[in-house]
Coordinates of C-alpha atoms in Angstrom, one line a residue:
M364 CA 67.7 73.1 139.3
S365 CA 69.7 75.6 138.3
Q366 CA 68.9 77.1 134.7
H367 CA 71.1 76.6 131.7
F368 CA 72.0 79.7 129.8
A369 CA 73.3 80.0 126.2
K370 CA 76.5 82.1 125.5
P371 CA 75.8 85.5 127.2
R372 CA 74.9 88.4 125.4
T373 CA 77.5 91.1 125.0
T374 CA 76.3 94.9 125.3
A375 CA 78.1 98.2 124.6
V376 CA 77.5 100.8 126.6
I377 CA 78.5 104.1 125.2
L378 CA 78.9 106.6 127.9
A379 CA 78.5 110.0 126.4
G380 CA 77.8 112.5 129.3
G381 CA 80.5 114.8 128.7
T382 CA 79.6 118.0 128.0
G383 CA 82.5 119.8 126.0
Q384 CA 83.3 122.7 128.1
R385 CA 87.2 121.7 128.1
V386 CA 87.4 121.6 124.5
G387 CA 85.7 125.3 124.3
L388 CA 82.1 123.9 122.8
S389 CA 78.6 124.8 123.7
I390 CA 77.5 121.3 122.3
P391 CA 78.7 118.0 123.9
K392 CA 81.9 117.2 122.4
Q393 CA 80.6 113.7 121.2
L394 CA 78.5 115.8 118.9
L395 CA 81.5 117.5 117.4
K396 CA 82.1 116.6 113.9
I397 CA 85.5 114.7 112.9
A398 CA 85.8 113.7 109.6
G399 CA 82.3 114.7 108.4
K400 CA 80.5 112.8 111.1
A401 CA 79.6 113.4 115.0
V402 CA 82.4 111.9 117.0
I403 CA 79.7 109.3 118.6
E404 CA 78.8 108.2 114.9
H405 CA 82.3 107.2 114.5
T406 CA 82.4 105.3 117.9
L407 CA 78.9 103.6 117.6
T408 CA 80.0 102.4 113.6
T409 CA 83.0 100.5 115.1
F410 CA 80.5 98.8 118.0
E411 CA 77.9 98.4 115.0
K412 CA 80.5 96.6 112.8
A413 CA 82.0 94.6 115.6
D414 CA 80.7 90.9 115.2
S415 CA 81.6 90.0 118.9
I416 CA 78.4 93.2 120.4
D417 CA 75.1 92.1 120.3
D418 CA 73.9 95.2 121.1
I419 CA 74.3 98.6 122.0
I420 CA 73.3 101.1 125.0
V421 CA 73.6 105.0 124.7
L422 CA 74.1 107.0 127.9
M423 CA 73.8 110.5 126.8
A424 CA 74.4 114.1 128.1
P425 CA 70.8 115.3 129.7
G426 CA 68.6 117.4 127.0
Y427 CA 70.6 115.8 123.8
V428 CA 68.9 112.5 123.5
P429 CA 66.8 113.4 120.4
D430 CA 70.3 114.6 118.8
I431 CA 71.4 110.9 119.2
E432 CA 68.5 109.2 118.1
K433 CA 68.4 111.5 114.9
I434 CA 72.0 110.1 114.2
V435 CA 71.2 106.7 115.0
A436 CA 68.1 106.7 112.3
K437 CA 69.8 108.1 109.9
A438 CA 73.0 105.9 110.2
G439 CA 70.7 102.9 110.2
F440 CA 72.3 101.5 113.4
K441 CA 70.1 98.0 114.2
K442 CA 72.7 97.4 117.4
V443 CA 71.3 100.3 119.1
K444 CA 68.4 99.4 121.7
K445 CA 68.1 102.3 124.0
I446 CA 69.3 105.6 124.2
I447 CA 68.9 107.0 127.9
E448 CA 70.0 110.2 129.7
G449 CA 73.2 110.1 131.8
G450 CA 73.5 111.1 135.3
A451 CA 75.1 113.9 136.7
T452 CA 78.5 112.0 137.7
R453 CA 80.4 109.0 135.8
N454 CA 79.3 106.8 138.9
E455 CA 75.4 108.0 138.1
T456 CA 75.7 107.3 134.8
T457 CA 77.2 104.0 135.5
E458 CA 74.6 103.2 137.9
R459 CA 71.9 104.0 135.4
A460 CA 73.3 101.9 132.5
I461 CA 73.5 98.9 135.2
A462 CA 69.9 99.3 135.8
A463 CA 68.8 99.2 132.4
L464 CA 71.1 96.0 131.4
G465 CA 69.1 94.3 134.0
E466 CA 65.7 95.0 132.9
G467 CA 64.2 91.9 131.1
L468 CA 67.0 89.2 132.5
A469 CA 65.8 85.9 133.8
D470 CA 67.1 84.9 137.2
G471 CA 70.8 83.9 137.6
E472 CA 71.8 85.1 133.8
D473 CA 74.3 87.4 133.5
V474 CA 75.8 89.6 130.4
N475 CA 79.0 90.6 129.2
V476 CA 79.4 94.3 129.4
L477 CA 81.8 96.9 127.7
F478 CA 81.6 100.5 129.0
H479 CA 83.5 102.9 126.5
D480 CA 83.6 106.5 126.0
A481 CA 81.9 108.0 123.4
V482 CA 85.0 110.5 122.6
R483 CA 87.2 107.7 121.7
P484 CA 86.3 107.0 118.3
L485 CA 89.3 105.4 116.6
L486 CA 88.5 102.2 119.1
S487 CA 89.8 99.1 116.5
R488 CA 87.8 96.1 116.5
R489 CA 90.5 94.1 117.5
V490 CA 90.7 95.6 121.6
I491 CA 86.8 95.0 121.2
D492 CA 87.1 91.5 120.3
D493 CA 90.2 90.9 122.9
C494 CA 87.8 92.1 125.9
V495 CA 85.0 90.0 124.8
T496 CA 87.4 87.0 124.4
A497 CA 88.6 87.6 128.0
L498 CA 85.6 87.6 129.7
E499 CA 85.4 84.0 129.2
R500 CA 88.5 83.8 131.7
F501 CA 88.0 86.9 133.7
Q502 CA 84.9 89.0 135.6
A503 CA 86.6 92.3 134.9
V504 CA 89.0 93.6 132.2
D505 CA 91.0 96.9 132.0
V506 CA 92.5 98.5 128.3
A507 CA 95.8 99.7 128.9
I508 CA 99.1 100.7 127.2
P509 CA 102.5 101.4 128.4
S510 CA 103.5 105.0 129.4
A511 CA 106.0 106.3 126.9
D512 CA 106.5 109.1 129.6
T513 CA 107.9 109.3 132.9
I514 CA 105.5 109.9 135.5
I515 CA 105.9 111.8 138.5
V516 CA 104.2 112.3 141.8
T517 CA 104.2 115.9 143.2
R518 CA 103.0 117.8 146.0
T519 CA 102.6 121.5 146.4
H520 CA 104.2 123.5 149.0
G521 CA 102.4 126.8 149.4
D522 CA 103.4 129.4 146.7
D523 CA 106.5 127.9 145.8
G524 CA 104.5 125.7 143.4
E525 CA 104.6 121.9 142.9
F526 CA 107.8 119.7 143.8
I527 CA 108.6 116.0 142.9
T528 CA 107.9 113.3 145.9
E529 CA 108.2 110.5 143.5
I530 CA 109.2 109.1 139.9
P531 CA 107.6 105.6 139.6
D532 CA 109.1 102.5 137.7
R533 CA 107.9 103.5 134.3
S534 CA 108.1 99.6 133.2
R535 CA 105.2 99.2 135.6
L536 CA 102.8 102.1 134.7
R537 CA 100.5 101.7 131.9
R538 CA 97.9 104.5 130.4
G539 CA 93.9 103.2 131.3
Q540 CA 91.8 103.6 127.8
T541 CA 88.4 102.3 127.4
P542 CA 86.5 100.1 126.7
Q543 CA 86.6 98.4 130.5
A544 CA 84.5 95.0 130.3
F545 CA 82.7 93.4 133.2
K546 CA 80.4 90.5 133.9
L547 CA 77.4 92.4 134.7
S548 CA 76.8 90.7 138.1
T549 CA 80.4 91.6 139.4
I550 CA 80.0 95.3 138.3
R551 CA 76.7 95.4 139.5
R552 CA 77.9 93.9 142.8
A553 CA 80.9 96.7 143.2
Y554 CA 78.2 99.6 142.7
E555 CA 76.1 97.8 145.5
V556 CA 79.1 97.6 147.9
A557 CA 80.3 101.1 147.1
A558 CA 76.8 102.8 147.9
G559 CA 77.5 102.1 151.6
D560 CA 80.8 104.2 151.1
P561 CA 79.4 107.8 151.9
N562 CA 82.9 109.1 150.5
F563 CA 82.5 106.8 147.2
Q564 CA 83.9 108.7 144.1
A565 CA 85.2 107.0 141.0
T566 CA 86.2 108.4 138.0
D567 CA 86.1 104.9 136.2
D568 CA 84.5 101.6 136.6
C569 CA 87.5 99.3 136.9
S570 CA 88.6 101.3 140.1
V571 CA 85.4 100.5 141.6
V572 CA 86.1 96.9 141.4
L573 CA 89.6 97.2 142.5
K574 CA 88.7 99.0 145.7
Y575 CA 85.4 97.4 146.7
L576 CA 86.1 94.1 145.2
P577 CA 89.8 93.3 145.6
D578 CA 89.4 89.9 145.6
V579 CA 88.2 89.8 141.9
P580 CA 91.5 90.0 139.8
I581 CA 91.1 92.8 136.6
H582 CA 93.0 91.2 133.4
V583 CA 94.8 94.0 130.9
V584 CA 93.9 94.0 127.5
A585 CA 96.5 95.7 125.2
G586 CA 95.5 98.8 124.1
D587 CA 96.4 101.1 120.8
E588 CA 98.1 104.4 120.9
Y589 CA 95.7 105.6 118.7
N590 CA 92.4 105.0 120.6
M591 CA 92.8 108.6 122.1
K592 CA 90.1 110.5 123.8
V593 CA 88.9 113.8 122.9
T594 CA 89.3 116.2 125.6
Q595 CA 91.3 119.3 124.3
P596 CA 91.3 121.6 121.5
V597 CA 94.5 119.7 119.8
D598 CA 92.8 116.4 120.3
V599 CA 90.1 117.7 117.7
F600 CA 92.9 118.2 115.1
I601 CA 94.8 115.1 115.6
A602 CA 91.8 112.9 115.4
D603 CA 90.5 114.8 112.2
K604 CA 94.0 114.1 110.6
L605 CA 93.9 110.4 111.6
F606 CA 90.8 110.1 110.5
Q607 CA 91.9 111.8 107.1
L608 CA 95.1 109.1 107.0
A609 CA 93.4 106.1 108.0
S610 CA 93.1 103.4 105.3
T611 CA 91.1 100.3 105.6
A612 CA 92.1 96.8 105.0
T613 CA 91.3 95.2 101.5
P614 CA 87.9 93.5 101.3
E615 CA 88.2 89.9 101.0
Q616 CA 88.5 88.1 97.6
K617 CA 85.2 86.3 96.4
S618 CA 84.8 82.8 94.8
E619 CA 84.7 83.1 91.0
E620 CA 81.2 81.8 90.9
L621 CA 80.1 84.5 93.2
Y622 CA 82.1 87.3 91.3
R623 CA 80.0 86.2 88.1
E624 CA 76.9 86.1 89.9
L625 CA 77.4 89.9 91.3
L626 CA 78.5 91.4 88.4
T627 CA 76.9 89.8 85.3
G628 CA 74.2 92.4 84.0
K629 CA 76.4 95.7 85.7
T630 CA 77.3 98.6 83.4
V631 CA 80.8 99.2 84.5
V632 CA 82.4 102.4 82.8
V633 CA 86.4 102.8 83.2
F634 CA 88.0 106.1 82.6
G635 CA 91.6 105.5 81.4
G636 CA 90.8 101.7 80.6
S637 CA 93.1 101.6 77.8
Y638 CA 95.9 100.7 79.5
G639 CA 97.6 99.8 83.1
I640 CA 94.8 99.2 85.8
G641 CA 92.1 100.5 84.2
K642 CA 92.7 97.9 80.9
D643 CA 92.6 95.0 83.5
I644 CA 89.7 96.2 85.6
A645 CA 87.9 96.2 82.8
E646 CA 88.8 92.7 81.2
L647 CA 88.3 91.4 84.7
A648 CA 84.7 92.8 84.6
E649 CA 83.9 91.7 81.0
A650 CA 85.2 88.2 81.8
Y651 CA 82.7 87.9 84.9
G652 CA 79.6 89.0 82.4
S653 CA 79.6 93.2 83.1
K654 CA 78.9 95.3 80.3
V655 CA 82.0 97.6 80.3
Y656 CA 82.9 100.7 78.5
A657 CA 86.8 101.0 78.6
L658 CA 87.8 104.7 77.8
G659 CA 90.6 106.1 77.0
R660 CA 92.6 108.7 74.6
S661 CA 94.7 106.0 72.9
T662 CA 91.7 103.7 72.1
T663 CA 88.4 105.7 72.4
G664 CA 89.8 109.2 71.9
T665 CA 88.1 109.8 75.3
H666 CA 89.8 112.7 76.5
V667 CA 88.9 113.1 80.5
E668 CA 90.1 116.6 80.6
N669 CA 87.0 117.5 78.6
P670 CA 83.4 117.5 80.3
E671 CA 81.5 117.0 76.9
E672 CA 83.6 113.5 76.0
V673 CA 82.9 112.5 79.7
D674 CA 79.4 113.5 79.4
D675 CA 78.8 111.5 75.9
A676 CA 80.7 108.5 77.2
L677 CA 78.1 108.2 80.2
S678 CA 75.1 108.9 78.1
K679 CA 76.0 106.5 75.5
A680 CA 76.6 103.7 78.4
Y681 CA 73.4 104.5 79.9
A682 CA 71.6 104.8 76.6
E683 CA 72.9 101.3 75.3
T684 CA 72.1 99.4 78.7
G685 CA 69.8 101.5 80.9
R686 CA 71.9 101.5 83.8
I687 CA 75.1 102.7 85.3
D688 CA 76.3 100.6 88.1
Y689 CA 80.1 101.6 88.7
V690 CA 82.2 104.2 87.4
V691 CA 86.0 104.4 87.8
N692 CA 88.6 106.5 86.9
T693 CA 92.1 105.4 86.8
A694 CA 93.4 108.2 84.5
G695 CA 96.5 110.4 85.5
V696 CA 99.8 111.7 84.3
L697 CA 102.9 112.0 86.4
R698 CA 105.1 114.8 85.6
I699 CA 108.1 115.2 87.5
G700 CA 110.1 118.1 88.2
K701 CA 110.5 121.7 90.3
L702 CA 107.6 123.8 90.3
A703 CA 109.7 126.9 89.5
E704 CA 111.1 125.4 86.0
T705 CA 107.7 123.8 85.0
D706 CA 105.9 125.5 82.1
N707 CA 102.2 126.4 82.0
A708 CA 100.8 124.0 79.7
T709 CA 102.2 120.8 82.1
I710 CA 100.9 122.4 84.8
E711 CA 97.3 123.0 83.4
E712 CA 97.5 119.3 82.2
A713 CA 98.2 118.0 85.2
L714 CA 95.4 119.9 87.0
K715 CA 92.9 119.4 84.5
V716 CA 93.4 115.3 84.3
N717 CA 94.4 114.6 87.5
Y718 CA 91.9 116.7 89.4
L719 CA 89.8 118.5 87.1
A720 CA 88.7 115.5 85.3
P721 CA 87.5 113.3 88.7
V722 CA 85.5 116.2 89.4
Q723 CA 83.9 116.2 86.4
I724 CA 83.5 112.8 86.0
A725 CA 82.1 112.5 89.9
R726 CA 79.7 115.3 88.8
S727 CA 78.5 114.0 85.5
S728 CA 78.1 110.1 87.2
Y729 CA 75.4 111.4 89.9
K730 CA 72.7 111.0 88.5
Y731 CA 73.2 107.4 86.9
L732 CA 74.6 106.1 90.2
S733 CA 71.7 107.5 92.5
E734 CA 69.5 105.4 90.0
T735 CA 71.5 101.7 90.8
K736 CA 72.7 103.0 94.2
G737 CA 75.9 102.4 92.4
Q738 CA 79.7 103.1 93.3
L739 CA 82.0 105.6 92.2
L740 CA 86.2 104.6 92.9
L741 CA 88.9 107.0 92.7
Y742 CA 92.7 106.1 93.1
T743 CA 95.1 108.2 95.0
S744 CA 99.0 107.6 94.9
S745 CA 101.5 106.7 98.0
S746 CA 102.9 110.1 98.1
Y747 CA 99.4 111.5 99.1
T748 CA 100.3 111.2 102.9
R749 CA 103.0 114.0 102.2
G750 CA 104.4 116.1 99.0
R751 CA 107.9 115.4 98.3
A752 CA 110.0 117.9 96.2
E753 CA 109.6 117.3 92.2
Y754 CA 106.1 115.7 93.2
S755 CA 104.4 118.7 94.0
L756 CA 101.5 118.6 91.1
Y757 CA 101.2 114.8 91.0
S758 CA 101.0 114.5 95.3
S759 CA 99.0 117.3 95.4
T760 CA 96.2 116.0 93.1
K761 CA 96.4 112.8 94.5
A762 CA 95.8 114.3 98.2
A763 CA 92.9 116.0 96.5
M764 CA 91.4 112.8 95.6
V765 CA 91.1 111.3 99.4
N766 CA 89.6 114.7 100.0
L767 CA 87.0 114.7 97.2
T768 CA 86.0 111.0 98.1
Q769 CA 85.4 111.8 101.9
A770 CA 83.5 114.7 101.3
L771 CA 81.1 112.6 98.7
S772 CA 80.9 109.8 100.4
D773 CA 79.2 111.8 102.9
E774 CA 77.4 114.2 100.5
W775 CA 75.6 111.0 98.5
A776 CA 75.4 109.2 101.2
G777 CA 71.6 109.8 101.6
D778 CA 71.1 108.8 98.0
G779 CA 73.0 105.0 98.6
I780 CA 76.0 106.2 96.7
R781 CA 79.4 104.4 97.7
V782 CA 82.4 106.6 97.0
N783 CA 86.0 105.2 97.6
C784 CA 89.6 105.8 96.5
V785 CA 92.3 102.8 96.2
N786 CA 95.7 103.3 97.4
P787 CA 98.3 101.1 95.6
E788 CA 101.5 100.8 96.6
R789 CA 104.0 101.2 93.7
T790 CA 102.6 99.3 90.7
A791 CA 104.0 98.2 87.5
T792 CA 102.2 100.9 85.2
P793 CA 103.1 102.1 81.9
M794 CA 102.8 105.4 83.2
R795 CA 105.5 104.6 86.1
T796 CA 107.7 102.8 83.7
K797 CA 108.0 106.0 82.0
A798 CA 108.4 107.8 84.6
F799 CA 111.0 105.9 86.2
G800 CA 112.2 103.3 83.5
Q801 CA 112.4 99.8 84.6
E802 CA 112.8 98.5 87.9
P803 CA 114.1 95.6 89.6
A804 CA 111.7 92.3 89.5
G805 CA 109.2 91.8 92.3
S806 CA 109.7 95.3 93.8
L807 CA 106.3 96.5 92.5
L808 CA 102.6 95.3 92.5
S809 CA 100.8 94.1 89.2
S810 CA 98.3 95.9 87.9
E811 CA 96.2 92.9 88.0
A812 CA 96.6 92.6 91.6
V813 CA 95.1 96.3 92.1
A814 CA 92.6 95.5 89.6
R815 CA 91.4 92.3 91.4
T816 CA 91.5 94.5 94.7
S817 CA 89.3 97.4 93.0
L818 CA 86.7 94.7 91.8
D819 CA 86.4 93.5 95.6
V820 CA 86.0 97.2 96.6
L821 CA 83.5 98.1 93.7
L822 CA 81.2 94.7 95.5
S823 CA 81.8 95.7 99.3
E824 CA 79.8 97.8 101.1
L825 CA 82.2 100.4 101.9
T826 CA 81.9 104.0 101.4
G827 CA 84.6 107.3 101.9
H828 CA 87.6 104.9 102.8
V829 CA 91.2 105.0 101.5
I830 CA 91.7 101.0 100.8
D831 CA 95.7 100.5 100.9
V832 CA 96.9 97.6 98.0
R833 CA 100.3 96.5 99.3
Q834 CA 102.5 93.8 98.5
Q835 CA 102.5 92.1 101.8
D836 CA 100.7 93.7 104.8
P837 CA 101.5 92.1 108.0
T838 CA 98.8 93.8 110.4
A839 CA 95.9 92.0 107.7
S840 CA 96.2 88.6 109.5
A841 CA 92.4 87.9 110.2
G842 CA 91.2 90.7 108.8
Q843 CA 91.9 92.5 111.8
A844 CA 94.1 95.2 110.9
T845 CA 92.6 98.6 111.7
G846 CA 92.7 101.6 109.0
F847 CA 95.1 103.5 111.5
E848 CA 97.5 100.6 112.0
Q849 CA 97.6 100.3 108.1
A850 CA 97.8 104.3 107.9
L851 CA 101.3 104.5 109.7
A852 CA 102.7 101.0 108.1
S853 CA 101.9 102.5 104.8
V854 CA 103.6 106.0 105.8
L855 CA 106.5 104.4 107.0
D856 CA 107.0 101.8 103.8
R857 CA 106.2 104.4 101.1
Q858 CA 108.5 107.0 101.8
D859 CA 110.1 106.7 98.8
G860 CA 107.4 105.6 96.5
V861 CA 105.0 107.2 93.8
A862 CA 101.9 104.5 92.7

């Protein structure tokens, strides 16, 4: 009588056996820091958060297993079940993974396995989910993207160098990526057959199935252009920039009852709370039961550029409620003009309000937020990705908010403080109206919509993220948009926009 098994477990195997020689490093490239974290930590985070992945095994370069153990412990990854040394070759590393995957399985039990390069940290959850779904129908799955380049086949002729022998039809060519996904029984059988070949050598696992199990079809899942592999020195810079520009899909909205449950009794301090987005955040939070301190120059006489007034405002809120859960800063000034024609007073105002004030607010908020494991929420502008003529002060200070967010989220992670940055598309606020006058109806986001998303971010577990708020986001279906898809779409959409 055959034994019945429930839906197969899905394990991600992170192949981290590289040494980093091609990047010119003395440590494995997967331990190189990009955007404040080791490359492999970014990779592990994606699989940790993927609902379709049950557990993770890491195959690490010999001698560096303790480094991964420290990363896993500090990040609190729950799905990482084993960290073992990889082999001398890719083939040997996969064989060790297959052996580890088979431990504890009942006779006839099969599992899904996704082999992924540790040095592809920009993988999207969409690709992971597509691979797991494909394994419901197929035994082997690869990930690939069309080749934008013409591929040539060459042959070397002595000292004369290389010459073209063939130019394949580009329409049929694909660039392979990872993960590569298999039924464990299939990849195990492929390696068992390959073991009988004295000349066996392969750089990836699909090629082993293709050669030694030719009757097994290998399905292809669409990959992503930005699912790049960090192998060359230039890749380090590209990946770091992609992480800097990456935005995050807006968190899901909650029910009215849940907003009230989560916000009742919390203390929210909003700098820039006298009008626009800040005022709307304050009113929403107060309506859901929070004690809100909405601070502004025109209402409470609070000047964010004055450190003493910031300290006093926070101190008062803490003295009256005994806690500060969320600190929000929407204060800002927008001065348009050519830098060479801008007077010193205007420059100082822009720097003090748009940059030094958030820095001071962050520094003063730290001790309060560390008590409540709370969140600091900052705001950038759609112009942060590229400075433009006559917006030099505004664009540069808003770009600084992104860097400040990412730096503080890493710096304060051990204290449990979350730091995020909201990036609204062009929004109808008094500041914008003052700068640009009345604009066509429907062309701008409402400040209320940005305020609602801001609350969702405050109530989320996100940290270190730039959250785009856009009128329409075609990539956000089913919550599958990646930060990189949003970043690319946003850059294209907002070339002329200032929030």
